[in-house]
Amino acid sequence: MEIEIEMIEKNETWELVDRPSDKPIIGVKWVYKTKLNLDGSIQKHKARLVVKGYAQKPGINFNETFGFCGQTRHHQNSHSISSSKGVEVIPEEVYVDQSDGFVVPNYEDKVYKLKKALYGLKQSPRAWYEEINAYLISCGYVRSTSEATLYCKTKEDSGTLIVSIYVDDIVYTGSSGELIAEFKSEMTRRFGLKQCKPVSTPLVASEKLCKDDGSDPVDESEYRQIVGKEVVLIGYCDSDWSGSQDDMRSTSGYAFCFGSGVYSWASIKQHNVALSTAEAEYVSASEATTQAIWLRFVLEDFGELQTDATPLMVDNTFAIAMTRNPVFIKRPSTSTDGVMDLRYCKSEEQVVDIFTKALPKDRFNYLRGLLGVKPVNNLEGNVEM
């Protein structure tokens, strides 16, 4: 607790002032967490001083707020930046009580006026986003026009670095070690992260890998041909029909693959009651198309322009026919000609069937494998359905 108070004061997050008569005073509380080592032993006990943000009143001690979460979390490296570093300046006047046990002697009636954001404030996420956004822009990063939490920086001599913000986590990936090292150095220096330690993700010590594992050899010539081609976004969509016993609504599922892995996925309950399986599949295709259009914009921001229509695999021929029937579409809609290409796939190969309903064990494990998801390992072994 003493360390937390010292850090807050070191960052000049607040100042002790007379208690105002015309401003509400917000309370604070301590939140405790125990951090563990890899072997489960206790590493340290941590205390965080948090503002009771639920006591704030709109228009008085906070105005605009939002929480921002990047919708793409597929990069490989990450580190966290804590809001307690106190780098975000807040425009509103916010006063908080002194914490029990840390009341300044002879100044018991005084309160703290916040100069920078603390955890718990309703405006903290927005203040932090404005701070990190301004900093990245000043460093030459370009913000995506389709996703406000994605940034890209390109250097002709060293490649590209992509940065994604997820609340107070920063996830980044680059085409060269030089760019990644430069980014880590910039962030460490700007936000005082010299004391941060890397998180270990070790391999299983007993696992031994070898080239000859008994499996069939791979056709290397085909692989070389694929690598040389443009990386294409491919989608799958599916739906059950009236699966909900409460309101008879259907459940849609979609997944998009880009390169070697699943790029975006969702399982969504439909808003209306479908009158047939074809209609349920049509609605699912519509939802997937909306996501595909957004993904195409995001990919374009990072130099992966999709010149051809995005294939969308559907296992219902009637649903595909409905999208091509001008009589069925009774009201004007935004044209997706040249953007989406609905194609038929067999039901047994429809990977997103896993997102629409409960499945038998063998079917579930098969589709999970097609999606590239591996079994979760715990102390007792693999978790299977």
Short mmCIF file of C-alpha atoms in Angstrom, two decimals:
data_model
loop_
_atom_site.label_atom_id
_atom_site.label_comp_id
_atom_site.label_asym_id
_atom_site.label_seq_id
_atom_site.Cartn_x
_atom_site.Cartn_y
_atom_site.Cartn_z
CA MET A 1 0.00 0.00 0.00
CA GLU A 2 2.88 2.33 0.80
CA ILE A 3 4.40 1.62 -2.61
CA GLU A 4 1.11 2.48 -4.35
CA ILE A 5 0.83 5.82 -2.50
CA GLU A 6 4.48 6.62 -3.27
CA MET A 7 3.91 5.92 -6.97
CA ILE A 8 0.81 8.12 -7.09
CA GLU A 9 2.66 11.00 -5.45
CA LYS A 10 5.77 10.49 -7.58
CA ASN A 11 3.65 10.89 -10.71
CA GLU A 12 1.98 14.01 -9.29
CA THR A 13 -1.42 12.44 -9.77
CA TRP A 14 -3.05 14.56 -7.07
CA GLU A 15 -2.51 17.53 -4.80
CA LEU A 16 -3.76 18.15 -1.27
CA VAL A 17 -6.23 21.07 -1.17
CA ASP A 18 -8.89 22.57 1.07
CA ARG A 19 -12.21 20.79 1.00
CA PRO A 20 -14.45 22.64 -1.52
CA SER A 21 -17.94 23.54 -0.37
CA ASP A 22 -19.54 23.34 -3.82
CA LYS A 23 -18.01 20.12 -5.15
CA PRO A 24 -18.81 16.50 -4.24
CA ILE A 25 -16.05 14.45 -2.64
CA ILE A 26 -15.63 10.90 -3.91
CA GLY A 27 -14.43 8.09 -1.71
CA VAL A 28 -11.58 5.69 -2.45
CA LYS A 29 -10.97 2.05 -1.58
CA TRP A 30 -8.19 -0.51 -1.75
CA VAL A 31 -8.27 -3.49 -4.10
CA TYR A 32 -5.89 -6.35 -3.35
CA LYS A 33 -4.39 -8.99 -5.61
CA THR A 34 -1.90 -11.80 -5.07
CA LYS A 35 0.49 -12.44 -7.97
CA LEU A 36 1.83 -15.97 -8.38
CA ASN A 37 4.99 -17.47 -9.85
CA LEU A 38 4.85 -20.11 -12.57
CA ASP A 39 5.02 -22.87 -9.97
CA GLY A 40 2.03 -21.46 -8.07
CA SER A 41 4.05 -19.94 -5.23
CA ILE A 42 3.35 -16.37 -4.14
CA GLN A 43 5.41 -13.76 -5.94
CA LYS A 44 4.02 -10.69 -4.19
CA HIS A 45 0.92 -9.08 -2.78
CA LYS A 46 -0.26 -5.99 -4.64
CA ALA A 47 -2.57 -3.18 -3.56
CA ARG A 48 -4.34 -0.75 -5.89
CA LEU A 49 -6.03 2.48 -4.76
CA VAL A 50 -9.29 2.82 -6.68
CA VAL A 51 -11.74 5.71 -6.93
CA LYS A 52 -15.39 4.84 -6.21
CA GLY A 53 -16.46 5.88 -9.68
CA TYR A 54 -20.05 4.77 -9.13
CA ALA A 55 -20.46 7.88 -6.95
CA GLN A 56 -19.61 10.26 -9.79
CA LYS A 57 -22.36 12.41 -11.28
CA PRO A 58 -22.59 13.24 -14.99
CA GLY A 59 -21.95 16.88 -15.83
CA ILE A 60 -20.38 17.51 -12.42
CA ASN A 61 -17.22 15.43 -12.14
CA PHE A 62 -17.29 13.57 -15.45
CA ASN A 63 -18.55 14.21 -18.97
CA GLU A 64 -17.74 11.98 -21.93
CA THR A 65 -16.70 8.42 -21.20
CA PHE A 66 -16.08 5.24 -23.13
CA GLY A 67 -14.25 1.97 -22.84
CA PHE A 68 -12.21 0.97 -25.87
CA CYS A 69 -11.39 -2.61 -26.83
CA GLY A 70 -9.59 -3.54 -30.00
CA GLN A 71 -11.62 -6.08 -31.96
CA THR A 72 -8.52 -7.83 -33.30
CA ARG A 73 -6.25 -9.54 -30.81
CA HIS A 74 -4.15 -11.72 -33.04
CA HIS A 75 -0.69 -10.25 -32.59
CA GLN A 76 2.08 -12.13 -30.84
CA ASN A 77 3.63 -9.89 -28.20
CA SER A 78 2.07 -7.79 -25.48
CA HIS A 79 2.81 -5.80 -22.40
CA SER A 80 0.58 -3.86 -20.05
CA ILE A 81 0.64 -0.18 -19.19
CA SER A 82 -1.06 0.65 -15.94
CA SER A 83 -3.28 3.69 -15.59
CA SER A 84 -1.77 4.18 -12.16
CA LYS A 85 1.28 5.62 -13.91
CA GLY A 86 -0.78 8.80 -13.90
CA VAL A 87 0.05 10.00 -17.40
CA GLU A 88 -3.48 11.02 -18.38
CA VAL A 89 -4.66 14.53 -17.54
CA ILE A 90 -8.39 14.83 -16.78
CA PRO A 91 -10.24 18.04 -17.71
CA GLU A 92 -12.91 17.86 -14.97
CA GLU A 93 -12.48 18.88 -11.33
CA VAL A 94 -12.47 15.68 -9.28
CA TYR A 95 -11.89 15.55 -5.52
CA VAL A 96 -11.32 12.39 -3.49
CA ASP A 97 -11.01 11.64 0.20
CA GLN A 98 -7.73 10.75 1.82
CA SER A 99 -7.37 7.01 2.24
CA ASP A 100 -7.77 5.47 5.69
CA GLY A 101 -4.35 4.85 7.17
CA PHE A 102 -2.72 7.44 4.93
CA VAL A 103 -4.28 10.66 6.21
CA VAL A 104 -1.71 13.47 6.29
CA PRO A 105 -1.15 14.56 9.93
CA ASN A 106 -2.60 17.97 10.81
CA TYR A 107 -4.43 18.04 7.45
CA GLU A 108 -7.25 15.66 8.24
CA ASP A 109 -9.91 17.99 6.78
CA LYS A 110 -8.18 18.39 3.43
CA VAL A 111 -8.91 16.32 0.31
CA TYR A 112 -7.05 15.43 -2.85
CA LYS A 113 -7.74 17.16 -6.14
CA LEU A 114 -6.93 14.79 -8.99
CA LYS A 115 -4.61 16.16 -11.66
CA LYS A 116 -4.42 12.87 -13.53
CA ALA A 117 -6.64 9.82 -13.82
CA LEU A 118 -6.81 6.96 -11.34
CA TYR A 119 -8.38 3.53 -11.65
CA GLY A 120 -12.12 3.66 -11.04
CA LEU A 121 -12.83 7.06 -12.58
CA LYS A 122 -15.47 6.92 -15.29
CA GLN A 123 -13.33 9.10 -17.56
CA SER A 124 -10.09 7.15 -17.04
CA PRO A 125 -10.42 4.96 -20.17
CA ARG A 126 -11.08 7.98 -22.37
CA ALA A 127 -8.25 9.99 -20.80
CA TRP A 128 -5.84 7.10 -21.31
CA TYR A 129 -6.91 6.58 -24.92
CA GLU A 130 -6.45 10.26 -25.74
CA GLU A 131 -2.98 10.15 -24.18
CA ILE A 132 -1.75 7.03 -25.97
CA ASN A 133 -3.40 8.06 -29.25
CA ALA A 134 -1.67 11.45 -29.25
CA TYR A 135 1.65 9.82 -28.40
CA LEU A 136 1.49 7.20 -31.16
CA ILE A 137 0.45 9.80 -33.76
CA SER A 138 3.39 12.00 -32.72
CA CYS A 139 5.71 9.02 -33.25
CA GLY A 140 4.59 8.60 -36.85
CA TYR A 141 1.96 5.89 -36.44
CA VAL A 142 -1.13 6.02 -38.66
CA ARG A 143 -4.45 5.12 -37.05
CA SER A 144 -6.71 2.75 -38.95
CA THR A 145 -9.77 4.39 -40.48
CA SER A 146 -11.80 1.24 -39.71
CA GLU A 147 -10.62 0.42 -36.19
CA ALA A 148 -9.72 3.27 -33.80
CA THR A 149 -7.48 1.04 -31.68
CA LEU A 150 -5.22 -0.15 -34.51
CA TYR A 151 -2.09 1.74 -35.57
CA CYS A 152 0.52 1.13 -38.25
CA LYS A 153 4.01 2.52 -38.82
CA THR A 154 6.03 1.71 -41.94
CA LYS A 155 9.70 2.36 -42.61
CA GLU A 156 11.12 1.67 -46.05
CA ASP A 157 14.36 0.28 -44.66
CA SER A 158 12.96 -1.86 -41.82
CA GLY A 159 9.35 -2.84 -42.60
CA THR A 160 6.06 -2.42 -40.75
CA LEU A 161 4.92 -2.41 -37.12
CA ILE A 162 1.25 -2.88 -36.17
CA VAL A 163 -0.02 -1.85 -32.72
CA SER A 164 -3.38 -2.74 -31.16
CA ILE A 165 -4.74 -1.21 -27.94
CA TYR A 166 -7.03 -3.24 -25.70
CA VAL A 167 -8.06 -1.18 -22.64
CA ASP A 168 -4.66 -0.75 -20.92
CA ASP A 169 -2.88 -3.55 -22.79
CA ILE A 170 -0.82 -2.93 -25.90
CA VAL A 171 -0.42 -5.76 -28.39
CA TYR A 172 2.08 -5.38 -31.21
CA THR A 173 3.73 -7.27 -34.03
CA GLY A 174 6.34 -6.27 -36.58
CA SER A 175 8.13 -7.50 -39.66
CA SER A 176 11.56 -6.95 -38.12
CA GLY A 177 13.20 -7.29 -34.73
CA GLU A 178 14.59 -3.78 -35.10
CA LEU A 179 11.13 -2.19 -35.23
CA ILE A 180 9.89 -4.23 -32.25
CA ALA A 181 12.95 -3.33 -30.16
CA GLU A 182 12.54 0.34 -31.06
CA PHE A 183 8.87 0.29 -30.06
CA LYS A 184 9.59 -1.38 -26.72
CA SER A 185 12.30 1.18 -26.01
CA GLU A 186 9.99 4.09 -26.88
CA MET A 187 7.17 2.84 -24.64
CA THR A 188 9.50 2.00 -21.76
CA ARG A 189 11.04 5.46 -21.82
CA ARG A 190 7.79 7.41 -22.26
CA PHE A 191 5.65 5.60 -19.69
CA GLY A 192 8.23 4.58 -17.11
CA LEU A 193 8.11 0.80 -17.61
CA LYS A 194 11.72 0.01 -16.75
CA GLN A 195 10.60 -2.11 -13.80
CA CYS A 196 8.28 -4.25 -15.93
CA LYS A 197 9.28 -7.87 -16.28
CA PRO A 198 8.51 -10.19 -19.20
CA VAL A 199 5.93 -12.94 -18.77
CA SER A 200 7.30 -16.42 -19.31
CA THR A 201 5.45 -18.82 -21.61
CA PRO A 202 7.75 -21.85 -21.56
CA LEU A 203 7.41 -24.98 -23.64
CA VAL A 204 6.79 -28.28 -21.93
CA ALA A 205 10.23 -29.49 -20.83
CA SER A 206 9.45 -33.13 -21.62
CA GLU A 207 8.25 -32.41 -25.18
CA LYS A 208 10.80 -33.40 -27.82
CA LEU A 209 10.27 -32.40 -31.45
CA CYS A 210 11.79 -34.03 -34.50
CA LYS A 211 11.41 -33.73 -38.27
CA ASP A 212 10.29 -37.33 -38.72
CA ASP A 213 7.18 -37.72 -36.56
CA GLY A 214 5.68 -40.56 -38.57
CA SER A 215 3.22 -38.40 -40.51
CA ASP A 216 2.91 -38.25 -44.29
CA PRO A 217 5.41 -35.92 -46.00
CA VAL A 218 4.15 -32.49 -47.07
CA ASP A 219 4.05 -31.44 -50.72
CA GLU A 220 6.64 -28.64 -50.53
CA SER A 221 6.07 -27.46 -54.10
CA GLU A 222 2.41 -26.69 -53.37
CA TYR A 223 3.43 -24.79 -50.23
CA ARG A 224 5.86 -22.62 -52.20
CA GLN A 225 3.12 -21.79 -54.70
CA ILE A 226 0.74 -20.77 -51.92
CA VAL A 227 3.32 -18.57 -50.20
CA GLY A 228 3.92 -16.67 -53.41
CA LYS A 229 0.26 -15.80 -53.86
CA GLU A 230 -1.86 -13.05 -52.37
CA VAL A 231 -3.22 -13.87 -48.92
CA VAL A 232 -7.01 -14.04 -49.21
CA LEU A 233 -9.74 -13.52 -46.63
CA ILE A 234 -12.14 -16.50 -46.57
CA GLY A 235 -15.37 -16.71 -44.57
CA TYR A 236 -17.74 -19.40 -43.32
CA CYS A 237 -21.27 -18.83 -42.03
CA ASP A 238 -24.02 -21.11 -40.74
CA SER A 239 -27.17 -21.14 -38.63
CA ASP A 240 -29.42 -23.54 -36.80
CA TRP A 241 -33.19 -23.11 -37.11
CA SER A 242 -35.37 -22.03 -34.19
CA GLY A 243 -32.92 -23.50 -31.72
CA SER A 244 -34.11 -21.41 -28.78
CA GLN A 245 -36.92 -23.05 -26.85
CA ASP A 246 -37.86 -19.71 -25.29
CA ASP A 247 -38.48 -17.54 -28.35
CA MET A 248 -37.81 -19.86 -31.35
CA ARG A 249 -35.03 -17.63 -32.63
CA SER A 250 -32.04 -19.08 -34.48
CA THR A 251 -28.33 -18.80 -33.74
CA SER A 252 -25.87 -17.58 -36.39
CA GLY A 253 -22.18 -18.34 -36.48
CA TYR A 254 -19.36 -17.11 -38.68
CA ALA A 255 -15.57 -17.30 -38.91
CA PHE A 256 -13.04 -15.67 -41.21
CA CYS A 257 -9.62 -17.08 -42.03
CA PHE A 258 -6.68 -14.99 -43.19
CA GLY A 259 -3.40 -16.70 -43.90
CA SER A 260 -2.88 -19.68 -41.62
CA GLY A 261 -5.41 -18.96 -38.89
CA VAL A 262 -8.90 -17.87 -37.92
CA TYR A 263 -8.99 -14.08 -37.99
CA SER A 264 -12.47 -13.22 -36.68
CA TRP A 265 -15.39 -15.27 -35.34
CA ALA A 266 -18.73 -14.93 -33.55
CA SER A 267 -21.84 -16.77 -32.37
CA ILE A 268 -24.91 -14.51 -32.44
CA LYS A 269 -28.58 -15.04 -31.63
CA GLN A 270 -30.73 -13.68 -34.46
CA HIS A 271 -33.10 -10.80 -33.75
CA ASN A 272 -36.13 -12.22 -35.58
CA VAL A 273 -37.83 -15.60 -35.91
CA ALA A 274 -36.86 -17.27 -39.20
CA LEU A 275 -39.68 -19.06 -41.03
CA SER A 276 -37.38 -21.61 -42.69
CA THR A 277 -33.85 -22.97 -42.58
CA ALA A 278 -33.06 -21.05 -45.75
CA GLU A 279 -34.18 -17.78 -44.17
CA ALA A 280 -32.10 -18.47 -41.05
CA GLU A 281 -29.06 -19.18 -43.24
CA TYR A 282 -29.76 -16.02 -45.27
CA VAL A 283 -29.76 -13.91 -42.10
CA SER A 284 -26.52 -15.55 -41.03
CA ALA A 285 -24.94 -14.73 -44.39
CA SER A 286 -26.07 -11.12 -44.03
CA GLU A 287 -24.42 -10.81 -40.61
CA ALA A 288 -21.23 -12.41 -41.93
CA THR A 289 -21.19 -10.07 -44.92
CA THR A 290 -21.32 -7.03 -42.64
CA GLN A 291 -18.30 -8.33 -40.74
CA ALA A 292 -16.45 -9.21 -43.95
CA ILE A 293 -16.82 -5.69 -45.34
CA TRP A 294 -15.36 -4.25 -42.12
CA LEU A 295 -12.49 -6.76 -42.17
CA ARG A 296 -11.67 -5.83 -45.77
CA PHE A 297 -11.33 -2.18 -44.74
CA VAL A 298 -9.07 -3.12 -41.83
CA LEU A 299 -6.85 -5.28 -44.04
CA GLU A 300 -6.61 -2.50 -46.60
CA ASP A 301 -5.37 -0.14 -43.89
CA PHE A 302 -2.41 -2.47 -43.39
CA GLY A 303 -1.51 -3.08 -47.00
CA GLU A 304 -3.50 -6.29 -47.52
CA LEU A 305 -5.97 -5.03 -50.13
CA GLN A 306 -8.48 -7.72 -51.13
CA THR A 307 -8.76 -7.25 -54.88
CA ASP A 308 -11.20 -10.12 -55.41
CA ALA A 309 -14.56 -10.81 -53.80
CA THR A 310 -14.33 -12.52 -50.40
CA PRO A 311 -15.47 -16.17 -50.59
CA LEU A 312 -18.22 -16.92 -48.05
CA MET A 313 -18.90 -20.63 -47.60
CA VAL A 314 -22.59 -21.50 -47.03
CA ASP A 315 -24.08 -25.02 -46.76
CA ASN A 316 -27.59 -24.08 -47.94
CA THR A 317 -28.20 -23.70 -51.68
CA PHE A 318 -31.58 -22.02 -51.17
CA ALA A 319 -29.99 -19.30 -49.03
CA ILE A 320 -27.41 -18.67 -51.74
CA ALA A 321 -30.18 -18.48 -54.36
CA MET A 322 -32.06 -15.95 -52.23
CA THR A 323 -29.09 -13.57 -52.35
CA ARG A 324 -29.14 -13.70 -56.15
CA ASN A 325 -32.91 -13.32 -56.56
CA PRO A 326 -33.92 -9.66 -57.12
CA VAL A 327 -37.58 -10.54 -56.47
CA PHE A 328 -36.83 -11.71 -52.94
CA ILE A 329 -35.04 -8.47 -52.02
CA LYS A 330 -38.09 -6.20 -51.69
CA ARG A 331 -36.30 -3.11 -50.40
CA PRO A 332 -33.18 -1.27 -51.61
CA SER A 333 -29.96 -2.38 -49.98
CA THR A 334 -26.27 -1.63 -50.27
CA SER A 335 -24.83 -3.65 -53.14
CA THR A 336 -22.10 -6.15 -52.32
CA ASP A 337 -21.38 -7.08 -55.95
CA GLY A 338 -17.66 -7.67 -56.31
CA VAL A 339 -17.25 -7.74 -52.53
CA MET A 340 -18.75 -11.09 -51.53
CA ASP A 341 -18.83 -14.40 -53.36
CA LEU A 342 -21.21 -16.89 -51.72
CA ARG A 343 -20.16 -20.47 -52.38
CA TYR A 344 -21.65 -23.80 -51.44
CA CYS A 345 -19.85 -26.15 -49.08
CA LYS A 346 -20.92 -29.52 -47.74
CA SER A 347 -22.55 -29.51 -44.31
CA GLU A 348 -19.96 -31.91 -42.91
CA GLU A 349 -17.21 -29.42 -43.84
CA GLN A 350 -19.02 -26.37 -42.45
CA VAL A 351 -16.60 -25.43 -39.67
CA VAL A 352 -18.86 -22.84 -38.02
CA ASP A 353 -21.55 -25.42 -37.29
CA ILE A 354 -19.74 -25.50 -33.94
CA PHE A 355 -21.00 -21.96 -33.22
CA THR A 356 -24.69 -22.67 -33.80
CA LYS A 357 -25.63 -25.60 -31.58
CA ALA A 358 -24.46 -28.25 -29.16
CA LEU A 359 -22.67 -31.07 -30.98
CA PRO A 360 -21.68 -34.67 -30.23
CA LYS A 361 -18.14 -35.17 -28.97
CA ASP A 362 -16.61 -36.48 -32.20
CA ARG A 363 -18.20 -33.76 -34.34
CA PHE A 364 -17.15 -31.04 -31.89
CA ASN A 365 -13.53 -32.20 -31.75
CA TYR A 366 -13.40 -32.54 -35.55
CA LEU A 367 -14.62 -28.99 -36.18
CA ARG A 368 -12.45 -27.63 -33.42
CA GLY A 369 -9.47 -29.11 -35.22
CA LEU A 370 -10.50 -27.54 -38.52
CA LEU A 371 -10.60 -24.15 -36.79
CA GLY A 372 -7.04 -24.72 -35.57
CA VAL A 373 -8.00 -24.72 -31.88
CA LYS A 374 -5.94 -27.06 -29.73
CA PRO A 375 -7.14 -28.86 -26.58
CA VAL A 376 -6.56 -26.98 -23.32
CA ASN A 377 -3.89 -28.57 -21.18
CA ASN A 378 -4.23 -28.65 -17.42
CA LEU A 379 -2.61 -30.60 -14.60
CA GLU A 380 -4.72 -33.65 -15.37
CA GLY A 381 -4.15 -33.70 -19.13
CA ASN A 382 -6.16 -32.65 -22.17
CA VAL A 383 -9.65 -31.28 -21.75
CA GLU A 384 -11.88 -33.08 -24.24
CA MET A 385 -15.59 -32.71 -24.93
#
